[in-house]
CSV table of N, CA, C and O in Angstrom, one decimal:
chain,number,residue,atom,x,y,z
A,8,MET,N,10.0,44.5,1.4
A,8,MET,CA,8.9,44.3,2.2
A,8,MET,C,8.6,42.8,2.2
A,8,MET,O,8.5,42.2,1.2
A,9,ILE,N,8.4,42.2,3.4
A,9,ILE,CA,8.0,40.8,3.5
A,9,ILE,C,6.5,40.7,3.6
A,9,ILE,O,5.9,41.3,4.4
A,10,ARG,N,6.0,39.9,2.6
A,10,ARG,CA,4.5,39.7,2.6
A,10,ARG,C,4.2,38.5,3.5
A,10,ARG,O,4.7,37.4,3.4
A,11,ARG,N,3.2,38.7,4.4
A,11,ARG,CA,2.7,37.6,5.2
A,11,ARG,C,1.3,37.2,4.8
A,11,ARG,O,0.6,38.1,4.3
A,12,PRO,N,1.0,35.9,5.0
A,12,PRO,CA,-0.4,35.5,4.6
A,12,PRO,C,-1.4,36.1,5.6
A,12,PRO,O,-1.0,36.5,6.7
A,13,PRO,N,-2.6,36.2,5.1
A,13,PRO,CA,-3.6,36.8,6.1
A,13,PRO,C,-3.7,35.9,7.3
A,13,PRO,O,-3.4,34.7,7.3
A,14,ARG,N,-4.2,36.5,8.4
A,14,ARG,CA,-4.3,35.8,9.7
A,14,ARG,C,-5.2,34.6,9.6
A,14,ARG,O,-5.1,33.7,10.4
A,15,SER,N,-6.2,34.6,8.7
A,15,SER,CA,-7.1,33.5,8.7
A,15,SER,C,-6.6,32.3,8.0
A,15,SER,O,-7.2,31.2,8.1
A,16,THR,N,-5.4,32.4,7.3
A,16,THR,CA,-4.8,31.3,6.7
A,16,THR,C,-4.2,30.3,7.7
A,16,THR,O,-3.4,30.8,8.6
A,17,GLN,N,-4.5,29.0,7.6
A,17,GLN,CA,-4.0,28.1,8.6
A,17,GLN,C,-2.5,27.8,8.3
A,17,GLN,O,-2.1,27.7,7.1
A,18,GLY,N,-1.7,27.6,9.3
A,18,GLY,CA,-0.3,27.3,9.1
A,18,GLY,C,-0.1,25.9,8.7
A,18,GLY,O,0.9,25.5,8.1
A,19,VAL,N,-0.9,25.0,9.2
A,19,VAL,CA,-0.8,23.5,8.9
A,19,VAL,C,-2.0,23.1,8.1
A,19,VAL,O,-3.1,23.5,8.2
A,20,SER,N,-1.7,22.2,7.1
A,20,SER,CA,-2.8,21.7,6.2
A,20,SER,C,-3.8,21.0,7.1
A,20,SER,O,-3.6,20.3,8.0
A,21,SER,N,-5.1,21.3,6.7
A,21,SER,CA,-6.2,20.6,7.4
A,21,SER,C,-6.8,19.5,6.5
A,21,SER,O,-7.9,19.1,6.7
A,22,ALA,N,-6.0,19.0,5.5
A,22,ALA,CA,-6.5,18.0,4.6
A,22,ALA,C,-6.9,16.8,5.4
A,22,ALA,O,-6.3,16.4,6.4
A,23,ALA,N,-7.9,16.1,5.0
A,23,ALA,CA,-8.4,14.9,5.6
A,23,ALA,C,-7.8,13.7,5.1
A,23,ALA,O,-8.2,12.6,5.4
A,24,SER,N,-6.7,13.8,4.4
A,24,SER,CA,-6.0,12.6,3.9
A,24,SER,C,-4.5,12.8,4.2
A,24,SER,O,-4.0,13.9,4.5
A,25,ASP,N,-3.7,11.8,3.9
A,25,ASP,CA,-2.3,11.8,4.2
A,25,ASP,C,-1.7,10.9,3.1
A,25,ASP,O,-2.3,10.0,2.6
A,26,VAL,N,-0.4,11.2,2.8
A,26,VAL,CA,0.3,10.5,1.7
A,26,VAL,C,1.7,10.1,2.3
A,26,VAL,O,2.3,10.9,2.9
A,27,TYR,N,2.2,8.9,2.1
A,27,TYR,CA,3.5,8.5,2.4
A,27,TYR,C,4.1,7.5,1.5
A,27,TYR,O,3.4,6.8,0.8
A,28,LYS,N,5.5,7.5,1.4
A,28,LYS,CA,6.2,6.6,0.4
A,28,LYS,C,6.9,5.5,1.2
A,28,LYS,O,7.4,5.8,2.3
A,29,ARG,N,7.1,4.4,0.6
A,29,ARG,CA,7.8,3.3,1.2
A,29,ARG,C,8.5,2.4,0.1
A,29,ARG,O,8.1,2.5,-1.0
A,30,GLN,N,9.5,1.6,0.6
A,30,GLN,CA,10.1,0.7,-0.3
A,30,GLN,C,10.4,-0.6,0.5
A,30,GLN,O,10.9,-0.5,1.6
A,31,VAL,N,10.0,-1.7,-0.1
A,31,VAL,CA,10.3,-3.0,0.6
A,31,VAL,C,10.8,-4.0,-0.4
A,31,VAL,O,10.6,-3.9,-1.6
A,32,SER,N,11.4,-5.1,0.1
A,32,SER,CA,11.8,-6.2,-0.7
A,32,SER,C,10.8,-7.3,-0.6
A,32,SER,O,10.2,-7.6,0.5
A,33,ILE,N,10.5,-8.0,-1.6
A,33,ILE,CA,9.5,-9.2,-1.6
A,33,ILE,C,10.4,-10.4,-1.9
A,33,ILE,O,10.8,-10.6,-3.1
A,34,PRO,N,10.5,-11.3,-1.0
A,34,PRO,CA,11.3,-12.5,-1.2
A,34,PRO,C,10.6,-13.5,-2.1
A,34,PRO,O,9.4,-13.5,-2.1
A,35,ALA,N,11.3,-14.2,-2.9
A,35,ALA,CA,10.8,-15.3,-3.7
A,35,ALA,C,10.5,-16.4,-2.6
A,35,ALA,O,11.4,-17.0,-2.0
A,36,SER,N,9.2,-16.7,-2.4
A,36,SER,CA,8.8,-17.6,-1.4
A,36,SER,C,7.5,-18.3,-1.7
A,36,SER,O,6.6,-17.7,-2.4
A,37,ALA,N,7.2,-19.4,-1.1
A,37,ALA,CA,6.0,-20.1,-1.2
A,37,ALA,C,4.9,-19.6,-0.2
A,37,ALA,O,3.7,-20.0,-0.3
A,38,SER,N,5.3,-18.7,0.7
A,38,SER,CA,4.4,-18.2,1.6
A,38,SER,C,4.3,-16.6,1.5
A,38,SER,O,5.2,-16.0,1.0
A,39,ALA,N,3.1,-16.1,1.9
A,39,ALA,CA,2.9,-14.6,1.8
A,39,ALA,C,3.8,-13.9,2.7
A,39,ALA,O,4.2,-14.3,3.8
A,40,HIS,N,4.2,-12.7,2.3
A,40,HIS,CA,5.1,-11.8,3.0
A,40,HIS,C,4.4,-10.5,3.3
A,40,HIS,O,3.9,-9.9,2.3
A,41,THR,N,4.3,-10.0,4.5
A,41,THR,CA,3.6,-8.8,4.8
A,41,THR,C,4.4,-7.6,4.3
A,41,THR,O,5.6,-7.5,4.8
A,42,VAL,N,3.9,-6.8,3.4
A,42,VAL,CA,4.7,-5.7,2.9
A,42,VAL,C,4.2,-4.3,3.5
A,42,VAL,O,4.9,-3.3,3.4
A,43,ALA,N,3.0,-4.3,4.1
A,43,ALA,CA,2.5,-3.1,4.7
A,43,ALA,C,1.5,-3.4,5.8
A,43,ALA,O,0.7,-4.3,5.6
A,44,THR,N,1.6,-2.7,6.8
A,44,THR,CA,0.6,-2.7,7.9
A,44,THR,C,-0.1,-1.4,8.0
A,44,THR,O,0.6,-0.4,8.2
A,45,LEU,N,-1.4,-1.3,7.7
A,45,LEU,CA,-2.1,-0.1,7.6
A,45,LEU,C,-3.0,0.1,8.8
A,45,LEU,O,-3.9,-0.7,9.0
A,46,SER,N,-2.8,1.0,9.6
A,46,SER,CA,-3.5,1.3,10.8
A,46,SER,C,-4.9,1.8,10.5
A,46,SER,O,-5.1,2.7,9.7
A,47,THR,N,-5.9,1.2,11.2
A,47,THR,CA,-7.3,1.7,10.9
A,47,THR,C,-7.8,2.5,12.1
A,47,THR,O,-9.0,2.8,12.2
A,48,SER,N,-6.9,2.9,13.0
A,48,SER,CA,-7.4,3.6,14.2
A,48,SER,C,-7.7,5.1,13.8
A,48,SER,O,-8.6,5.7,14.4
A,49,SER,N,-7.1,5.6,12.8
A,49,SER,CA,-7.4,7.0,12.3
A,49,SER,C,-7.9,7.0,10.9
A,49,SER,O,-8.7,8.0,10.6
A,50,TYR,N,-7.6,6.1,10.1
A,50,TYR,CA,-8.1,6.0,8.7
A,50,TYR,C,-8.7,4.7,8.4
A,50,TYR,O,-8.3,3.7,9.0
A,51,ASP,N,-9.7,4.6,7.5
A,51,ASP,CA,-10.3,3.4,7.2
A,51,ASP,C,-10.2,3.0,5.7
A,51,ASP,O,-10.5,1.9,5.3
A,52,SER,N,-9.7,4.0,4.9
A,52,SER,CA,-9.6,3.8,3.4
A,52,SER,C,-8.2,4.1,3.0
A,52,SER,O,-7.6,5.1,3.4
A,53,TYR,N,-7.7,3.2,2.1
A,53,TYR,CA,-6.4,3.4,1.6
A,53,TYR,C,-6.3,3.1,0.1
A,53,TYR,O,-7.1,2.2,-0.4
A,54,VAL,N,-5.5,3.8,-0.7
A,54,VAL,CA,-5.1,3.5,-2.0
A,54,VAL,C,-3.6,3.5,-2.1
A,54,VAL,O,-2.9,4.4,-1.6
A,55,ILE,N,-3.1,2.4,-2.6
A,55,ILE,CA,-1.6,2.3,-2.7
A,55,ILE,C,-1.2,2.2,-4.2
A,55,ILE,O,-1.7,1.2,-4.9
A,56,ASP,N,-0.5,3.1,-4.7
A,56,ASP,CA,0.1,3.1,-6.1
A,56,ASP,C,1.4,2.4,-5.9
A,56,ASP,O,2.3,2.8,-5.1
A,57,TYR,N,1.7,1.4,-6.8
A,57,TYR,CA,3.0,0.7,-6.6
A,57,TYR,C,3.6,0.2,-7.9
A,57,TYR,O,2.9,0.1,-8.9
A,58,THR,N,4.9,-0.1,-7.8
A,58,THR,CA,5.6,-0.8,-8.8
A,58,THR,C,6.4,-1.9,-8.2
A,58,THR,O,7.0,-1.7,-7.1
A,59,VAL,N,6.5,-3.0,-8.8
A,59,VAL,CA,7.4,-4.1,-8.4
A,59,VAL,C,8.3,-4.4,-9.5
A,59,VAL,O,7.9,-4.5,-10.6
A,60,THR,N,9.6,-4.5,-9.1
A,60,THR,CA,10.6,-4.6,-10.2
A,60,THR,C,11.7,-5.7,-9.8
A,60,THR,O,12.0,-5.9,-8.6
A,61,PHE,N,12.2,-6.3,-10.8
A,61,PHE,CA,13.5,-7.0,-10.7
A,61,PHE,C,14.3,-6.7,-11.9
A,61,PHE,O,13.8,-6.8,-13.1
A,62,ASP,N,15.5,-6.1,-11.8
A,62,ASP,CA,16.3,-5.8,-12.9
A,62,ASP,C,17.5,-6.7,-12.9
A,62,ASP,O,18.4,-6.6,-12.1
A,63,GLY,N,17.5,-7.6,-13.8
A,63,GLY,CA,18.6,-8.6,-14.0
A,63,GLY,C,19.4,-8.2,-15.2
A,63,GLY,O,19.2,-7.2,-15.8
A,64,THR,N,20.4,-9.0,-15.4
A,64,THR,CA,21.2,-8.8,-16.6
A,64,THR,C,20.9,-9.9,-17.6
A,64,THR,O,19.9,-9.8,-18.3
A,65,SER,N,21.6,-11.0,-17.5
A,65,SER,CA,21.2,-12.1,-18.4
A,65,SER,C,20.1,-13.0,-17.8
A,65,SER,O,19.6,-13.8,-18.5
A,66,ASP,N,19.7,-12.7,-16.6
A,66,ASP,CA,18.7,-13.5,-15.9
A,66,ASP,C,17.3,-12.9,-16.0
A,66,ASP,O,16.4,-13.3,-15.3
A,67,GLY,N,17.1,-11.9,-16.8
A,67,GLY,CA,15.8,-11.3,-17.1
A,67,GLY,C,15.4,-10.1,-16.3
A,67,GLY,O,16.1,-9.6,-15.5
A,68,ASN,N,14.2,-9.7,-16.6
A,68,ASN,CA,13.6,-8.5,-15.9
A,68,ASN,C,12.1,-8.8,-15.6
A,68,ASN,O,11.5,-9.6,-16.3
A,69,TYR,N,11.6,-8.1,-14.6
A,69,TYR,CA,10.2,-8.2,-14.2
A,69,TYR,C,9.6,-6.9,-13.8
A,69,TYR,O,10.3,-6.1,-13.1
A,70,ARG,N,8.4,-6.5,-14.3
A,70,ARG,CA,7.8,-5.3,-13.9
A,70,ARG,C,6.3,-5.6,-13.6
A,70,ARG,O,5.6,-6.3,-14.3
A,71,ARG,N,5.8,-4.9,-12.5
A,71,ARG,CA,4.4,-5.0,-12.2
A,71,ARG,C,4.0,-3.6,-11.8
A,71,ARG,O,4.7,-3.0,-10.9
A,72,VAL,N,3.0,-3.0,-12.3
A,72,VAL,CA,2.5,-1.7,-11.9
A,72,VAL,C,1.0,-1.8,-11.6
A,72,VAL,O,0.3,-2.5,-12.3
A,73,GLY,N,0.6,-1.2,-10.5
A,73,GLY,CA,-0.8,-1.3,-10.1
A,73,GLY,C,-1.2,-0.4,-9.0
A,73,GLY,O,-0.4,0.5,-8.6
A,74,GLN,N,-2.4,-0.6,-8.6
A,74,GLN,CA,-3.0,0.2,-7.5
A,74,GLN,C,-3.8,-0.8,-6.7
A,74,GLN,O,-4.7,-1.6,-7.2
A,75,LEU,N,-3.6,-0.7,-5.4
A,75,LEU,CA,-4.3,-1.5,-4.4
A,75,LEU,C,-5.4,-0.6,-3.7
A,75,LEU,O,-5.0,0.5,-3.4
A,76,HIS,N,-6.5,-1.1,-3.5
A,76,HIS,CA,-7.6,-0.4,-2.8
A,76,HIS,C,-8.0,-1.2,-1.6
A,76,HIS,O,-8.3,-2.4,-1.7
A,77,ALA,N,-8.1,-0.6,-0.4
A,77,ALA,CA,-8.4,-1.3,0.8
A,77,ALA,C,-9.3,-0.4,1.6
A,77,ALA,O,-9.1,0.8,1.8
A,78,SER,N,-10.4,-0.9,2.1
A,78,SER,CA,-11.3,-0.2,3.1
A,78,SER,C,-11.7,-1.2,4.1
A,78,SER,O,-12.1,-2.3,3.8
A,79,SER,N,-11.7,-0.8,5.4
A,79,SER,CA,-12.1,-1.7,6.5
A,79,SER,C,-13.2,-1.1,7.3
A,79,SER,O,-13.4,0.1,7.3
A,80,PHE,N,-13.8,-2.0,8.1
A,80,PHE,CA,-14.7,-1.6,9.1
A,80,PHE,C,-14.7,-2.5,10.3
A,80,PHE,O,-14.3,-3.7,10.2
A,81,TYR,N,-15.0,-2.0,11.4
A,81,TYR,CA,-15.1,-2.8,12.7
A,81,TYR,C,-16.4,-2.6,13.3
A,81,TYR,O,-16.9,-1.4,13.4
A,82,ASN,N,-17.1,-3.7,13.7
A,82,ASN,CA,-18.4,-3.6,14.3
A,82,ASN,C,-18.2,-3.8,15.8
A,82,ASN,O,-17.8,-4.9,16.3
A,83,SER,N,-18.3,-2.8,16.6
A,83,SER,CA,-18.0,-2.8,18.0
A,83,SER,C,-19.1,-3.7,18.8
A,83,SER,O,-18.8,-4.2,19.9
A,84,ASN,N,-20.2,-3.9,18.2
A,84,ASN,CA,-21.2,-4.7,18.8
A,84,ASN,C,-20.9,-6.2,18.7
A,84,ASN,O,-21.1,-7.0,19.7
A,85,THR,N,-20.4,-6.6,17.6
A,85,THR,CA,-20.1,-8.0,17.4
A,85,THR,C,-18.6,-8.3,17.5
A,85,THR,O,-18.3,-9.5,17.7
A,86,GLY,N,-17.8,-7.3,17.5
A,86,GLY,CA,-16.3,-7.5,17.5
A,86,GLY,C,-15.8,-8.0,16.2
A,86,GLY,O,-14.6,-8.3,16.1
A,87,ASN,N,-16.6,-8.0,15.1
A,87,ASN,CA,-16.1,-8.4,13.8
A,87,ASN,C,-15.5,-7.3,13.0
A,87,ASN,O,-16.0,-6.2,13.1
A,88,ALA,N,-14.5,-7.6,12.3
A,88,ALA,CA,-13.8,-6.6,11.4
A,88,ALA,C,-13.5,-7.3,10.1
A,88,ALA,O,-13.3,-8.5,10.0
A,89,THR,N,-13.6,-6.5,9.0
A,89,THR,CA,-13.3,-7.1,7.7
A,89,THR,C,-12.7,-6.0,6.8
A,89,THR,O,-12.7,-4.8,7.2
A,90,VAL,N,-12.2,-6.4,5.7
A,90,VAL,CA,-11.5,-5.5,4.8
A,90,VAL,C,-12.0,-5.8,3.3
A,90,VAL,O,-12.1,-7.0,3.0
A,91,VAL,N,-12.3,-4.8,2.6
A,91,VAL,CA,-12.6,-4.9,1.2
A,91,VAL,C,-11.4,-4.6,0.4
A,91,VAL,O,-10.8,-3.5,0.7
A,92,PHE,N,-10.9,-5.4,-0.5
A,92,PHE,CA,-9.6,-5.3,-1.1
A,92,PHE,C,-9.7,-5.5,-2.6
A,92,PHE,O,-10.4,-6.5,-3.1
A,93,ARG,N,-9.0,-4.7,-3.4
A,93,ARG,CA,-8.9,-4.9,-4.8
A,93,ARG,C,-7.5,-4.5,-5.3
A,93,ARG,O,-6.9,-3.6,-4.9
A,94,ASP,N,-7.0,-5.3,-6.3
A,94,ASP,CA,-5.7,-5.0,-6.9
A,94,ASP,C,-5.9,-4.9,-8.4
A,94,ASP,O,-6.3,-5.8,-9.1
A,95,ASP,N,-5.7,-3.7,-8.9
A,95,ASP,CA,-5.7,-3.4,-10.3
A,95,ASP,C,-4.3,-3.3,-10.8
A,95,ASP,O,-3.6,-2.4,-10.5
A,96,ALA,N,-3.8,-4.2,-11.7
A,96,ALA,CA,-2.4,-4.2,-12.1
A,96,ALA,C,-2.2,-4.9,-13.4
A,96,ALA,O,-3.1,-5.7,-13.9
A,97,THR,N,-1.0,-4.7,-13.9
A,97,THR,CA,-0.6,-5.5,-15.1
A,97,THR,C,0.9,-5.7,-14.9
A,97,THR,O,1.6,-5.0,-14.2
A,98,ASP,N,1.4,-6.8,-15.4
A,98,ASP,CA,2.8,-7.1,-15.3
A,98,ASP,C,3.4,-7.7,-16.6
A,98,ASP,O,2.6,-8.2,-17.4
A,99,VAL,N,4.7,-7.7,-16.6
A,99,VAL,CA,5.4,-8.2,-17.8
A,99,VAL,C,6.7,-8.8,-17.3
A,99,VAL,O,7.3,-8.3,-16.4
A,100,ALA,N,7.1,-9.9,-17.9
A,100,ALA,CA,8.4,-10.5,-17.5
A,100,ALA,C,9.2,-10.9,-18.8
A,100,ALA,O,8.6,-11.2,-19.8
A,101,ASP,N,10.5,-10.7,-18.7
A,101,ASP,CA,11.4,-11.1,-19.8
A,101,ASP,C,12.4,-12.1,-19.3
A,101,ASP,O,13.2,-11.7,-18.4
A,102,THR,N,12.3,-13.3,-19.7
A,102,THR,CA,13.1,-14.4,-19.3
A,102,THR,C,12.7,-15.0,-17.9
A,102,THR,O,12.7,-16.2,-17.7
A,103,VAL,N,12.4,-14.1,-17.0
A,103,VAL,CA,12.0,-14.5,-15.6
A,103,VAL,C,10.6,-15.0,-15.7
A,103,VAL,O,9.7,-14.5,-16.5
A,104,SER,N,10.2,-16.1,-15.0
A,104,SER,CA,8.9,-16.6,-14.9
A,104,SER,C,8.3,-16.2,-13.6
A,104,SER,O,8.9,-16.0,-12.6
A,105,GLY,N,6.9,-16.3,-13.5
A,105,GLY,CA,6.2,-16.0,-12.3
A,105,GLY,C,5.5,-14.7,-12.2
A,105,GLY,O,5.6,-13.9,-13.2
A,106,THR,N,4.9,-14.4,-11.1
A,106,THR,CA,4.2,-13.1,-10.9
A,106,THR,C,4.2,-12.8,-9.4
A,106,THR,O,4.5,-13.7,-8.6
A,107,VAL,N,3.7,-11.6,-9.1
A,107,VAL,CA,3.6,-11.2,-7.7
A,107,VAL,C,2.1,-10.9,-7.5
A,107,VAL,O,1.5,-10.2,-8.4
A,108,SER,N,1.5,-11.4,-6.5
A,108,SER,CA,0.1,-11.2,-6.2
A,108,SER,C,-0.1,-10.6,-4.8
A,108,SER,O,0.8,-10.9,-3.9
A,109,PHE,N,-1.2,-9.9,-4.5
A,109,PHE,CA,-1.4,-9.3,-3.3
A,109,PHE,C,-2.7,-9.7,-2.7
A,109,PHE,O,-3.7,-10.0,-3.4
A,110,SER,N,-2.8,-9.7,-1.3
A,110,SER,CA,-4.0,-9.9,-0.6
A,110,SER,C,-4.0,-9.1,0.6
A,110,SER,O,-3.0,-8.5,1.0
A,111,ALA,N,-5.2,-9.0,1.3
A,111,ALA,CA,-5.2,-8.2,2.5
A,111,ALA,C,-6.2,-8.8,3.5
A,111,ALA,O,-7.2,-9.4,3.1
A,112,THR,N,-5.8,-8.7,4.8
A,112,THR,CA,-6.7,-9.3,5.9
A,112,THR,C,-6.6,-8.3,7.0
A,112,THR,O,-5.7,-7.5,7.1
A,113,VAL,N,-7.6,-8.4,7.9
A,113,VAL,CA,-7.6,-7.6,9.1
A,113,VAL,C,-6.7,-8.4,10.1
A,113,VAL,O,-6.8,-9.6,10.2
A,114,ASP,N,-5.8,-7.7,10.8
A,114,ASP,CA,-4.9,-8.3,11.8
A,114,ASP,C,-5.8,-8.9,12.8
A,114,ASP,O,-6.5,-8.2,13.6
A,115,PRO,N,-5.8,-10.3,12.9
A,115,PRO,CA,-6.7,-10.9,13.9
A,115,PRO,C,-6.4,-10.7,15.4
A,115,PRO,O,-7.2,-10.9,16.2
A,116,THR,N,-5.2,-10.2,15.6
A,116,THR,CA,-4.8,-10.0,17.0
A,116,THR,C,-5.3,-8.7,17.6
A,116,THR,O,-5.5,-8.5,18.8
A,117,THR,N,-5.5,-7.7,16.7
A,117,THR,CA,-5.9,-6.4,17.1
A,117,THR,C,-7.2,-5.8,16.5
A,117,THR,O,-7.8,-5.0,17.1
A,118,ASN,N,-7.6,-6.3,15.4
A,118,ASN,CA,-8.7,-5.8,14.6
A,118,ASN,C,-8.6,-4.3,14.3
A,118,ASN,O,-9.6,-3.7,13.9
A,119,THR,N,-7.4,-3.8,14.4
A,119,THR,CA,-7.2,-2.3,14.2
A,119,THR,C,-6.2,-2.1,13.1
A,119,THR,O,-5.7,-0.9,12.9
A,120,SER,N,-5.8,-3.1,12.3
A,120,SER,CA,-4.8,-2.9,11.2
A,120,SER,C,-5.2,-3.8,10.1
A,120,SER,O,-5.7,-4.9,10.2
A,121,ILE,N,-4.8,-3.3,8.9
A,121,ILE,CA,-5.0,-4.1,7.7
A,121,ILE,C,-3.6,-4.6,7.3
A,121,ILE,O,-2.6,-3.8,7.2
A,122,LEU,N,-3.4,-5.9,7.1
A,122,LEU,CA,-2.1,-6.5,6.7
A,122,LEU,C,-2.2,-6.7,5.2
A,122,LEU,O,-3.0,-7.5,4.7
A,123,VAL,N,-1.3,-6.0,4.5
A,123,VAL,CA,-1.2,-6.2,3.0
A,123,VAL,C,-0.1,-7.2,2.8
A,123,VAL,O,1.1,-7.0,3.2
A,124,ASN,N,-0.4,-8.3,2.1
A,124,ASN,CA,0.6,-9.4,1.9
A,124,ASN,C,0.9,-9.6,0.4
A,124,ASN,O,0.0,-9.4,-0.4
A,125,ALA,N,2.1,-9.9,0.1
A,125,ALA,CA,2.6,-10.2,-1.2
A,125,ALA,C,3.0,-11.6,-1.3
A,125,ALA,O,3.7,-12.1,-0.4
A,126,LEU,N,2.7,-12.3,-2.4
A,126,LEU,CA,3.1,-13.7,-2.7
A,126,LEU,C,3.8,-13.6,-4.0
A,126,LEU,O,3.2,-13.2,-5.0
A,127,SER,N,5.1,-14.0,-4.0
A,127,SER,CA,5.9,-13.9,-5.2
A,127,SER,C,6.2,-15.3,-5.7
A,127,SER,O,6.8,-16.1,-5.0
A,128,SER,N,5.9,-15.6,-7.0
A,128,SER,CA,6.3,-16.8,-7.6
A,128,SER,C,7.5,-16.5,-8.6
A,128,SER,O,7.9,-17.4,-9.3
A,129,VAL,N,7.9,-15.2,-8.6
A,129,VAL,CA,9.1,-14.8,-9.4
A,129,VAL,C,10.3,-15.4,-8.7
A,129,VAL,O,10.4,-15.3,-7.5
A,130,ASN,N,11.1,-16.1,-9.4
A,130,ASN,CA,12.2,-16.8,-8.7
A,130,ASN,C,13.4,-15.9,-8.4
A,130,ASN,O,14.5,-16.3,-8.3
A,131,LYS,N,13.1,-14.6,-8.1
A,131,LYS,CA,14.1,-13.6,-7.7
A,131,LYS,C,13.5,-12.7,-6.6
A,131,LYS,O,12.3,-12.6,-6.5
A,132,ILE,N,14.4,-12.1,-5.8
A,132,ILE,CA,13.9,-11.1,-4.9
A,132,ILE,C,13.5,-9.8,-5.6
A,132,ILE,O,14.3,-9.3,-6.4
A,133,THR,N,12.3,-9.4,-5.5
A,133,THR,CA,11.8,-8.2,-6.2
A,133,THR,C,11.7,-7.0,-5.2
A,133,THR,O,11.6,-7.2,-4.0
A,134,SER,N,11.7,-5.8,-5.8
A,134,SER,CA,11.6,-4.6,-5.0
A,134,SER,C,10.3,-4.0,-5.2
A,134,SER,O,9.9,-3.8,-6.4
A,135,MET,N,9.6,-3.5,-4.2
A,135,MET,CA,8.3,-2.8,-4.3
A,135,MET,C,8.5,-1.4,-3.8
A,135,MET,O,8.9,-1.2,-2.7
A,136,LYS,N,8.1,-0.4,-4.6
A,136,LYS,CA,8.1,1.0,-4.2
A,136,LYS,C,6.6,1.4,-4.3
A,136,LYS,O,5.9,1.0,-5.2
A,137,PHE,N,6.2,2.1,-3.2
A,137,PHE,CA,4.8,2.5,-3.2
A,137,PHE,C,4.5,3.8,-2.5
A,137,PHE,O,5.3,4.2,-1.7
A,138,VAL,N,3.4,4.4,-2.9
A,138,VAL,CA,2.9,5.6,-2.3
A,138,VAL,C,1.5,5.3,-1.8
A,138,VAL,O,0.7,4.7,-2.5
A,139,THR,N,1.3,5.6,-0.5
A,139,THR,CA,0.0,5.3,0.1
A,139,THR,C,-0.8,6.6,0.3
A,139,THR,O,-0.2,7.6,0.9
A,140,ARG,N,-2.0,6.6,-0.1
A,140,ARG,CA,-2.9,7.7,0.3
A,140,ARG,C,-4.0,7.1,1.2
A,140,ARG,O,-4.4,6.0,1.0
A,141,ARG,N,-4.3,7.8,2.3
A,141,ARG,CA,-5.3,7.3,3.2
A,141,ARG,C,-6.2,8.4,3.7
A,141,ARG,O,-5.9,9.6,3.8
A,142,TRP,N,-7.4,8.0,4.1
A,142,TRP,CA,-8.4,8.9,4.6
A,142,TRP,C,-9.4,8.2,5.4
A,142,TRP,O,-9.5,6.9,5.3
A,143,ASN,N,-10.3,8.9,6.1
A,143,ASN,CA,-11.4,8.3,6.9
A,143,ASN,C,-12.6,8.7,6.1
A,143,ASN,O,-12.9,9.8,5.8
A,144,SER,N,-13.4,7.6,5.7
A,144,SER,CA,-14.6,7.9,4.9
A,144,SER,C,-15.8,8.3,5.7
A,144,SER,O,-15.8,8.4,6.9
């Protein structure tokens, strides 16, 4: 006998949040590199759990693990938009020098996206893997 859920059970999750995974490379550069564009048209709050790695052999290793918090708002009366941003992280390097830091701004061309930027002073190309949770507050 096949058991079916009661008719009142929804077939699709009605959760007010969403989760997705990504992987990007962060070049060693003197300028910031956009690693994520977060749309604010449906969601205004984001938490990004991430790791940044470089696995070398004789040229060292680098690890950074952290969590980015971003929340944005748009004032339709003034046309102003802003983002509140925090990076909680720790990193360690063996032989390799430098670090990776993050910042966030509202996309000035649209006011409907948060641009998450990474600046790497590690003299190697690092890999960033992250999971994003998002919701509307």
